[in-house]
Coordinates of C-alpha atoms in Angstrom, one line a residue:
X276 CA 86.2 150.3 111.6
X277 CA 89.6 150.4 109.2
X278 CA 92.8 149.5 111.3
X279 CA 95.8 151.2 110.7
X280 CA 98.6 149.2 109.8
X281 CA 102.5 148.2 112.2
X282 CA 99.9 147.7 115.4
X283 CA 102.1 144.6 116.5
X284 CA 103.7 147.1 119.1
X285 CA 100.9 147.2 121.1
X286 CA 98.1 144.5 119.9
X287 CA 99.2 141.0 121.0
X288 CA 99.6 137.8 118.8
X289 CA 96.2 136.4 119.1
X290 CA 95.3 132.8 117.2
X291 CA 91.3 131.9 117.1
X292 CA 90.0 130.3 119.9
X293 CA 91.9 126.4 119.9
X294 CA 88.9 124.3 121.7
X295 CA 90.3 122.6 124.9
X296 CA 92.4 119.1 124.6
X297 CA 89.7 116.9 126.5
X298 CA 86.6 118.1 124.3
X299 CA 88.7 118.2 121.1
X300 CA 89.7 114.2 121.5
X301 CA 86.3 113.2 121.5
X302 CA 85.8 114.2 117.8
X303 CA 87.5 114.6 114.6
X304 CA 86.3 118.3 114.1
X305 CA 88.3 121.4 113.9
X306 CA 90.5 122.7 116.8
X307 CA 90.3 125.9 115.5
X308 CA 87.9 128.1 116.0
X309 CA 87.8 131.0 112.8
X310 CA 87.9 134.5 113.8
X311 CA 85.3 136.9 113.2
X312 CA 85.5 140.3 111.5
X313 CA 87.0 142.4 114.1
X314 CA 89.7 139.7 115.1
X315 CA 90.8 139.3 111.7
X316 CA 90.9 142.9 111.0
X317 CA 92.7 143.5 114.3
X318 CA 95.5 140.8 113.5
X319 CA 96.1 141.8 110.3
X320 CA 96.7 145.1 111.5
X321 CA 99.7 143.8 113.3
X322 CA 101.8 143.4 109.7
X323 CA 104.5 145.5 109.1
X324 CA 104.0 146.3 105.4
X325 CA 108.1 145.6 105.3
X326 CA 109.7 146.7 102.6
X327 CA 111.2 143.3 101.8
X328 CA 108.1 140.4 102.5
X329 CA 109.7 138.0 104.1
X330 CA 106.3 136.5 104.7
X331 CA 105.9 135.9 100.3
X332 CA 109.4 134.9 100.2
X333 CA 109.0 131.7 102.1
X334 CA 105.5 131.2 100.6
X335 CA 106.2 128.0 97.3
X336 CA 103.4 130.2 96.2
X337 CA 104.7 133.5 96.1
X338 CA 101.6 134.9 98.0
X339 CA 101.0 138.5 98.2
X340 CA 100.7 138.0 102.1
X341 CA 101.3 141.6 102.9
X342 CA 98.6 143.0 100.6
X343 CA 95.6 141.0 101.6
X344 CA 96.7 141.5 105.3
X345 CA 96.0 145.5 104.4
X346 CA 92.8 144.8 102.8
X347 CA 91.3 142.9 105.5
X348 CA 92.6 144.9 108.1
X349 CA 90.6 147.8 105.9
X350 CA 87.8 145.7 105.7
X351 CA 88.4 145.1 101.9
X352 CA 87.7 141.8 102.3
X353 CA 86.3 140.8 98.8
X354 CA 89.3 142.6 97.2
X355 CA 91.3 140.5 99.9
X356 CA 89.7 137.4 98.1
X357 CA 90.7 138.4 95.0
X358 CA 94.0 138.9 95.7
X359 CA 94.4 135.8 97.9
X360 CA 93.2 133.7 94.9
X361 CA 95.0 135.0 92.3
X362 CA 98.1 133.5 93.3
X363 CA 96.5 130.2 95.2
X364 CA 94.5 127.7 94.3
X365 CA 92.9 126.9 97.2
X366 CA 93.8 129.2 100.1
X367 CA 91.3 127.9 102.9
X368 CA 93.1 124.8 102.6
X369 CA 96.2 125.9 103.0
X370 CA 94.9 128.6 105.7
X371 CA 94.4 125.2 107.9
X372 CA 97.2 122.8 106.7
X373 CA 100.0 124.8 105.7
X374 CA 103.2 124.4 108.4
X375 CA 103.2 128.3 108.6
X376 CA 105.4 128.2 111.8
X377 CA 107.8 127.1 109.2
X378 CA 107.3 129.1 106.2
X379 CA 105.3 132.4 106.2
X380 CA 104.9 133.2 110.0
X381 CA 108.4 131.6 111.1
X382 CA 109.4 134.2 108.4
X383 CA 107.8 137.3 109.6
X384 CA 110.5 140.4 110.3
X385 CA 108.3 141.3 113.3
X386 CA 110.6 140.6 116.3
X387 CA 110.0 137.4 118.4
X388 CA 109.6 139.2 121.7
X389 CA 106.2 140.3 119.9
X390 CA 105.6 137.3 117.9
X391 CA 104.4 137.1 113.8
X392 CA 101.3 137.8 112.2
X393 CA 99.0 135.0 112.7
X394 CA 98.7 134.9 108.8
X395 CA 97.6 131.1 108.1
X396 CA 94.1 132.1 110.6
X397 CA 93.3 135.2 108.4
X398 CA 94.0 133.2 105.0
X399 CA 91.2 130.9 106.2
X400 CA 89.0 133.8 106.8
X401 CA 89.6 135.3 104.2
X402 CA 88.1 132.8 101.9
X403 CA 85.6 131.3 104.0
X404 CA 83.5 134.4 104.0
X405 CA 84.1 134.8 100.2
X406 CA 82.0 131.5 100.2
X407 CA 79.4 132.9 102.7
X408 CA 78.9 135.8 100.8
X409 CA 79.1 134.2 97.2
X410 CA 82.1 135.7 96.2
X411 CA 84.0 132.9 95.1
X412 CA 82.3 132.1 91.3
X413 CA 82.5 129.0 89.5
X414 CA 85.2 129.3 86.3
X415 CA 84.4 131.1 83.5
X416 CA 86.5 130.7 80.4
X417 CA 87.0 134.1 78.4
X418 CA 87.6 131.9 74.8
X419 CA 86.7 127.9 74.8
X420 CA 89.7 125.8 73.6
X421 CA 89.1 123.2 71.3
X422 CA 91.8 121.2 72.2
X423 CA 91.5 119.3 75.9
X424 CA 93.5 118.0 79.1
X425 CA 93.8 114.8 81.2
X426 CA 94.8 114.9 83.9
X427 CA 95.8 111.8 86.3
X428 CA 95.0 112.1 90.0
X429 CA 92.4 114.5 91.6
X430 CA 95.5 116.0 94.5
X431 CA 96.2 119.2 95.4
X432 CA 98.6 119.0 92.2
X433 CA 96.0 117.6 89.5
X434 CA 93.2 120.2 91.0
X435 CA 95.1 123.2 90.9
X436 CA 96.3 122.4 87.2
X437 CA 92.5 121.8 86.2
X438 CA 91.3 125.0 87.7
X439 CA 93.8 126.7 85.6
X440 CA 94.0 125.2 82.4
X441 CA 90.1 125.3 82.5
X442 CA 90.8 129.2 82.9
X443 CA 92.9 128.8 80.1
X444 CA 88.8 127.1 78.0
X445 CA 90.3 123.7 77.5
X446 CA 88.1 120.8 78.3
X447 CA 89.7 119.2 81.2
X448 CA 89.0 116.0 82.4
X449 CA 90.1 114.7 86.1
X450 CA 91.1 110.7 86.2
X451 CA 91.1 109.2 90.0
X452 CA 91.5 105.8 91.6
X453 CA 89.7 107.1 94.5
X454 CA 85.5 107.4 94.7
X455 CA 86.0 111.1 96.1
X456 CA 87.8 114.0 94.8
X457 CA 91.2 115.5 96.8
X458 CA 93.7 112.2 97.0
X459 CA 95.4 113.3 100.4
X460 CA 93.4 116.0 101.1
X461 CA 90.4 114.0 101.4
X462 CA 91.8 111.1 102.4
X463 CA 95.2 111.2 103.8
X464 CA 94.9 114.4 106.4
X465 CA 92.7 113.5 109.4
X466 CA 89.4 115.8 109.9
X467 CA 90.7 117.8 113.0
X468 CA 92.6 119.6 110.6
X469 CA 90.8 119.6 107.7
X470 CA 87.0 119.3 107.5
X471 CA 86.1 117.4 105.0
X472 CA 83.3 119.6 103.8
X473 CA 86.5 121.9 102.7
X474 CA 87.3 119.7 99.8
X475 CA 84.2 118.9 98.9
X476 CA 83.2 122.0 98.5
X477 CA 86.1 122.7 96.0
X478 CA 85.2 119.4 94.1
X479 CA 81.1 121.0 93.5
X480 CA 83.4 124.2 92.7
X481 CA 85.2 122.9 89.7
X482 CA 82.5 121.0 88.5
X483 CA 80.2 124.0 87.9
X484 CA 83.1 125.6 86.4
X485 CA 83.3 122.6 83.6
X486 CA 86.2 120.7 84.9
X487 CA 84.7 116.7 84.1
X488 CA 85.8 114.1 86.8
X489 CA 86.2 110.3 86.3
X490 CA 86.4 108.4 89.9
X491 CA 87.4 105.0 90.2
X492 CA 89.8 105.1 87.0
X493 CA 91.6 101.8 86.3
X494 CA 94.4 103.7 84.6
X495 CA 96.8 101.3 83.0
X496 CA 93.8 98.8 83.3
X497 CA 90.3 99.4 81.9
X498 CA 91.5 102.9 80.9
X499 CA 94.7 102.4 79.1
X500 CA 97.4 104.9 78.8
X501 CA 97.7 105.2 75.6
X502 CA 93.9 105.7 74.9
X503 CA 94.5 108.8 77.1
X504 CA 96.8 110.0 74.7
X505 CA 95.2 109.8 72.1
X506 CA 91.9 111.4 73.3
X507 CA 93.6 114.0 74.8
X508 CA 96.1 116.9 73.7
X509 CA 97.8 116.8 76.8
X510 CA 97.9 114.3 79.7
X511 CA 99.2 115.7 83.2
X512 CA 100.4 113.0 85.5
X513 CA 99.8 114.2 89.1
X514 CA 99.0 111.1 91.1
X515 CA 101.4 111.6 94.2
X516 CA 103.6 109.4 96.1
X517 CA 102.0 106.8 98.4
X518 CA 104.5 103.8 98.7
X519 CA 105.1 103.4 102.6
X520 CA 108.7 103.3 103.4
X521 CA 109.7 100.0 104.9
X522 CA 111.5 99.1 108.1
X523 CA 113.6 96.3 109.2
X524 CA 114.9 94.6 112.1
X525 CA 113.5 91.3 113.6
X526 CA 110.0 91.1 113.8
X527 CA 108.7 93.8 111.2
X528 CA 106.7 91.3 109.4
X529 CA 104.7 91.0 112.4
X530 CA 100.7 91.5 111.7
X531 CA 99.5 94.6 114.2
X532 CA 102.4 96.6 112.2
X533 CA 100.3 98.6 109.6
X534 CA 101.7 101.5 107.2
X535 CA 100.1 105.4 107.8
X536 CA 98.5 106.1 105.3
X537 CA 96.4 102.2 105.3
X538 CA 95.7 103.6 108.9
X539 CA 94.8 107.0 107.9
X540 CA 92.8 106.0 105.1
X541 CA 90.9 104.1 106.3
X542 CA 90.3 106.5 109.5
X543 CA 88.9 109.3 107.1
X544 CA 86.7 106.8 105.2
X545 CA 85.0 105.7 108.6
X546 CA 84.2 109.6 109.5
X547 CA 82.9 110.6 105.7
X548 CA 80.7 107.3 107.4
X549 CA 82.1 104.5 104.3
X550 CA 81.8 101.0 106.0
X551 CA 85.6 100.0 106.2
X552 CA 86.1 95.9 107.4
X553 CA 89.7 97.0 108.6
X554 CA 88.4 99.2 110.7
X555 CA 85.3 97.5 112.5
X556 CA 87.2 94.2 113.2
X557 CA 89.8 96.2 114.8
X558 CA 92.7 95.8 112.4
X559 CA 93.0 99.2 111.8
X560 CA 91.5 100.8 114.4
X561 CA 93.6 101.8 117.6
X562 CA 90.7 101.8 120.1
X563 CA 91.9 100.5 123.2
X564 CA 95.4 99.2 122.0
X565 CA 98.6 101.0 122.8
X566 CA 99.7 102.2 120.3
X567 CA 103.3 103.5 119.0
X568 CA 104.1 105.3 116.2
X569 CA 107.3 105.6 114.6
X570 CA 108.4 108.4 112.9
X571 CA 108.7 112.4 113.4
X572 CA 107.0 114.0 110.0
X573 CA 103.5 115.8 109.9
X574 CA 102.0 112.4 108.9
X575 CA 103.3 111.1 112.3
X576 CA 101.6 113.5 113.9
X577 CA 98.4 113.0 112.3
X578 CA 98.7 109.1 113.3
X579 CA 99.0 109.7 116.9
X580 CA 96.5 112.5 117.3
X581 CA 93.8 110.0 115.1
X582 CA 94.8 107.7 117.6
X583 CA 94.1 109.5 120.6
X584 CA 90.4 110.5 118.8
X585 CA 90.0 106.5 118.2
X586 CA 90.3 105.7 121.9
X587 CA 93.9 104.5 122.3
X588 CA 95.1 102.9 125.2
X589 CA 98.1 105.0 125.3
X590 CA 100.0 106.7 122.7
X591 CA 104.0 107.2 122.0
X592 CA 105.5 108.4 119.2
X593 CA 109.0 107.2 118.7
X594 CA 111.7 109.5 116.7
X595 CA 115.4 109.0 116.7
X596 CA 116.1 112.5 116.5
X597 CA 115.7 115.8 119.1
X598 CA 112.2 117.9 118.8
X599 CA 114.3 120.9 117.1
X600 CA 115.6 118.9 114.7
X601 CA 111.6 117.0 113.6
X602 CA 110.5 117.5 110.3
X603 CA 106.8 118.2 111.0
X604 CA 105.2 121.1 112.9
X605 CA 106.7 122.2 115.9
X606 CA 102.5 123.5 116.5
X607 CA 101.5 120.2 116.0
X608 CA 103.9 118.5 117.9
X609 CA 102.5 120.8 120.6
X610 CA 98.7 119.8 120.0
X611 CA 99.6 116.3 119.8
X612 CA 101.0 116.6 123.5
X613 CA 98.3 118.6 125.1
X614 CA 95.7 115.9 123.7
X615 CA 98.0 113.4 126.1
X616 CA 100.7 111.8 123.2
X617 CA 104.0 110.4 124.8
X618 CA 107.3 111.9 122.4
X619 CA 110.0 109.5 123.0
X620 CA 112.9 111.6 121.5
X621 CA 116.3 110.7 120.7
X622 CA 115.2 106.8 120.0
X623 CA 114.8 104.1 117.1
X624 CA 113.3 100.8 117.0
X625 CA 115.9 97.7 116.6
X626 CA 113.2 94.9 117.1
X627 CA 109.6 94.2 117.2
X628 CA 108.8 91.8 119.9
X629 CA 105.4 89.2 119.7
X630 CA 104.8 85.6 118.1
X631 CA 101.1 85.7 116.5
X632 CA 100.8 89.6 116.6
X633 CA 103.2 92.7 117.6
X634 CA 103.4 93.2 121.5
X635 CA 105.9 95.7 121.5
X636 CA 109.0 97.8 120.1
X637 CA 112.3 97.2 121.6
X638 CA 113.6 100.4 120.7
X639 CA 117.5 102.2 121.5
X640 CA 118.5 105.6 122.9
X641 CA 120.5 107.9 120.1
X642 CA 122.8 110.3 120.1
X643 CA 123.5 113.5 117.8
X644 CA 126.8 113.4 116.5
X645 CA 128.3 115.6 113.7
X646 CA 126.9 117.1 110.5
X647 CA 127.1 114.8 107.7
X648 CA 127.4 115.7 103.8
X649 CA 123.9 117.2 104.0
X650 CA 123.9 119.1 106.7
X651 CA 122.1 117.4 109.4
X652 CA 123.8 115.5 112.6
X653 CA 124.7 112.1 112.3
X654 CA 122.7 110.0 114.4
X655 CA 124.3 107.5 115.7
X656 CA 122.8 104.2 118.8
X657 CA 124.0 104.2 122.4
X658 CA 125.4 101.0 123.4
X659 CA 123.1 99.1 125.9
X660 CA 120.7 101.7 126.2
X661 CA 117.7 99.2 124.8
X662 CA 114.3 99.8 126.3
X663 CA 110.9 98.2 125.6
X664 CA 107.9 100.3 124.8
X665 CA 104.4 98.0 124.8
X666 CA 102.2 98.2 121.5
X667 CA 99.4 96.6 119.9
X668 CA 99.5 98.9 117.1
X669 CA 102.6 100.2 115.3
X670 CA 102.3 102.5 112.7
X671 CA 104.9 103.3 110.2
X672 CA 104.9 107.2 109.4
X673 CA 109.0 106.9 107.8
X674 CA 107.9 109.1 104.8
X675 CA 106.7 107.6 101.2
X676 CA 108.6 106.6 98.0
X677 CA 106.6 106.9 94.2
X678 CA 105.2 103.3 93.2
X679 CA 106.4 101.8 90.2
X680 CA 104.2 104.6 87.8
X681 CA 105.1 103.0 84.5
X682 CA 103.8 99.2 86.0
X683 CA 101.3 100.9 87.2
X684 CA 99.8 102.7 83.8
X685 CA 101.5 99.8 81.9
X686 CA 103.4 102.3 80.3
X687 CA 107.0 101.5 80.3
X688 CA 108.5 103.8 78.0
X689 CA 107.9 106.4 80.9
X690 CA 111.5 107.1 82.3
X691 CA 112.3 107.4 85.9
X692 CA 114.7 109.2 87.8
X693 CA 117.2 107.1 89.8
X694 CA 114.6 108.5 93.2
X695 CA 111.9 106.3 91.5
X696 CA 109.8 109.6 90.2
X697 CA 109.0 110.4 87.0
X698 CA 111.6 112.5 84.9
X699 CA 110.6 115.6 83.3
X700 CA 111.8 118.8 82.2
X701 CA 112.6 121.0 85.0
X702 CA 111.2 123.6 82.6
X703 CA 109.1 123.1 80.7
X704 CA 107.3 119.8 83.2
X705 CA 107.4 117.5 80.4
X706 CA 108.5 114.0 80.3
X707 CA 109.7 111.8 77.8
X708 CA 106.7 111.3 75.9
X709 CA 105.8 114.2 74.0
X710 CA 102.7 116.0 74.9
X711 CA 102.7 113.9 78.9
X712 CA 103.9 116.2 81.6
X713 CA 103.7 115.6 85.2
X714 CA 103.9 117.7 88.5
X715 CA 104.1 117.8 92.1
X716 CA 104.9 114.7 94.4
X717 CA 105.3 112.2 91.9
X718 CA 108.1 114.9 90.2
X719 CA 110.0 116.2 93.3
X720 CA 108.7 113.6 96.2
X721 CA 107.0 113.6 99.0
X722 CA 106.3 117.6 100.3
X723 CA 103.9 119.7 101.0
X724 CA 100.6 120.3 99.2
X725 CA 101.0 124.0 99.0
X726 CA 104.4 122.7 96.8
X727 CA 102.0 120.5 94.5
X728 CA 99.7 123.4 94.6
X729 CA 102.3 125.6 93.1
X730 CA 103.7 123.0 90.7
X731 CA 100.5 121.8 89.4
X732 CA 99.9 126.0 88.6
X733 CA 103.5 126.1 86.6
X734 CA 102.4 122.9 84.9
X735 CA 99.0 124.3 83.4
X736 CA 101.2 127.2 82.0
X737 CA 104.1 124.8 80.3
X738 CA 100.8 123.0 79.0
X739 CA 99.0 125.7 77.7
X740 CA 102.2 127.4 75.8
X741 CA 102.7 123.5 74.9
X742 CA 99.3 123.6 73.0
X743 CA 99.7 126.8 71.1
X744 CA 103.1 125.8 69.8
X745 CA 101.4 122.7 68.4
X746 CA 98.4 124.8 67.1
X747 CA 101.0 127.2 65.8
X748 CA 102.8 124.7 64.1
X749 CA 100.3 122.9 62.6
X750 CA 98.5 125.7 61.2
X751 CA 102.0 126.8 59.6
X752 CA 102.1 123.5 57.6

């Protein structure tokens, strides 16, 4: 039956069944349970229908939040579909990974004393039934193009762009490194929050809508850049940012300290069941080690919860500032606790202690001390507050910096911004090759993926009105 809408004065916050902590370590499946009809329709009955949506404010993607929340709660839910996608690429993704506590439902107008709209959990819904029910259709161009697309990297970023420029009828092909389509999403973000079967459903999607893939692209290599140039009317760099950020201090050479994403990587390619060396002699693999990991950013918190799925010994996460003041997801931080990780707040590593291998992190006490230039506190070592903390693993989860993309493609005309990304037009996503354009990570740095989601949308449309102008202009002449 239809709910009426504002019932968040007397229905109750209520998220989809979270499985318990000792089941949910023994697997890399989804915490979350989905809701079924009548929960979703219930908690979207809770919105407000505010006048001024908050909730779409916060969203990168501008999401009509507020409308598909009605629909569902009117059991509309194919037109909820179609309004979910109109404005998001891939919203069961970002149903599952998106840190709503800090954009869309940390934004909600409802008062705290009665808690947000659980709006990620009905996103998900949302679109997973529009694949039950065959809602969700592959791409169908109104007008084929004659002029096509390549795009670099198969990320949030890249995919988005292809899905829209093939909307557009160009003939877009996908370049990847990878043997898989989704870069982080397939790779990078640990099953527990994202099943796997997620993205590779949206891979088979694209492909029946005509978007062409090349895996294992040597870009720069076999496939050279400026062969991509020339066979293409456009080229769309959206590869991401995957340099680990170092760390110093004695001992950070010592083998047993690996970078995240190696760890994660190589974690998601042993559950899609690839055969990984690093991970069967043990190298990367934190089964019965104890294991610290250092850093406070969503990627941290996908370390220590693969981790504790992997068998660890014991787990600690190390981070020099307070819990308010964490990048990541306060949610996840929260998981990450009940599933038995150690937060060891307020503290940063000065030396890694061991001779052949790491053995542990001597690490100091902080202290908050004023704002700085940007806003944040200082943070700033108490004297003789050292402490040791045993590891056999250490995992650096400091955040990544863009590799050197012009080495990379062997394409050194491509400028840089004094960050290491590539510089384009803020506009018009264009760099300083004519007709190459690039978008999300590699552009602003590492963020979020419903950010690369959003820019790799705003890219397709400063190609497209790219390509006319050209056509325009030629056919003038």
């Amino acid at each position: 039956m239809a709910q009426r809408m504002l019932q968040f004065t007397h229905l109750p916050q209520q998220t989809p069944h979270k499985r318990e902590a000792e089941e949910r370590r023994a697997d890399f499946g989804e915490i979350y349970a989905r809701f079924d009809q009548t929960g979703a329709e219930a908690q979207a009955s809770r919105c407000s229908q505010c006048g001024i949506p908050f909730c779409s404010i916060h969203c990168p993607l501008s999401n009509n939040i507020p409308d598909w929340l009605k629909l569902t709660a009117e059991g509309r839910l194919e037109e909820a579909y179609e309004v979910s996608s109109a404005t998001n690429t891939f919203p069961e993704i970002c149903g599952r990974i998106c840190p709503q506590d800090r954009l869309c439902e940390g934004n909600c107008v409802i008062e705290k004393g009665f808690e947000s709209v659980t709006i990620g959990a009905v996103e998900r819904y949302i679109t997973d039934t529009a694949f039950e029910k065959g809602w969700v259709k592959p791409i169908r161009a109104l007008v084929e193009q004659a002029q096509s697309v390549g795009i670099i990297g198969a990320g949030p970023a890249g995919l988005a762009a292809a899905e829209a420029l093939r909307r557009q009828g160009y003939k877009v092909t996908v370049y990847d490194r990878h043997d898989r389509v989704g870069g982080l999403l397939i790779y990078g973000i640990p099953g527990f929050k994202l099943e796997k079967d997620i993205v590779l459903r949206r891979w088979k999607w694209l492909e029946e809508g005509g978007v062409e893939f090349v895996l294992n692209a040597d870009i720069g290599g076999k496939i050279s850049f400026a062969s991509l140039r020339e066979k293409h009317d456009a080229v769309l760099v959206a590869t991401g940012v995957y340099k680990a950020r170092e760390i110093s201090g004695p001992g950070a050479g010592l083998p047993g300290i690996v970078p995240a994403l190696d760890y994660l990587i190589t974690s998601n390619r042993q559950t899609l069941g690839d055969s990984v060396p690093d991970f069967d002699s043990g190298k990367l693999n934190a089964a019965g080690k104890n294991v610290v990991v250092i850093g406070g950013g969503d990627t941290a918190m996908d370390c220590v919860r693969t981790a504790v799925r992997q068998g660890a010994k014991s787990v600690t996460c190390l981070y020099r500032r307070d819990r308010q003041n964490m990048p990541g997801s306060l949610r996840e931080v929260k998981n990450a606790e009940d599933e038995g990780v150690v937060f060891t707040w307020l503290a940063a590593p000065e030396a890694f202690l061991g001779d052949t291998t790491v053995t542990g992190v001597r690490a100091t006490r902080m202290h908050l001390g004023l704002p700085d230039a940007s806003g944040r506190q200082s943070v700033d070592p108490i004297a003789g507050s050292s402490f040791t903390v045993e590891a056999d693993l250490v995992i650096k989860a400091l955040g990544f910096d863009p590799e050197d993309m012009p080495g990379a493609f062997n394409e050194p005309a491509l400028k840089l911004t004094g960050w290491g990304t590539l510089k384009v037009n803020a506009k018009t996503f264009m760099s300083n090759l004519p007709g190459v354009f690039a978008a999300g990570d590699i552009v602003r740095g590492a963020s979020l993926v419903v950010w690369a989601i959003r820019d790799g949308r705003d890219a397709a449309t400063a190609i497209h009105d790219f390509i006319q102008a050209q056509s325009l202009a030629q056919a003038a002449e």
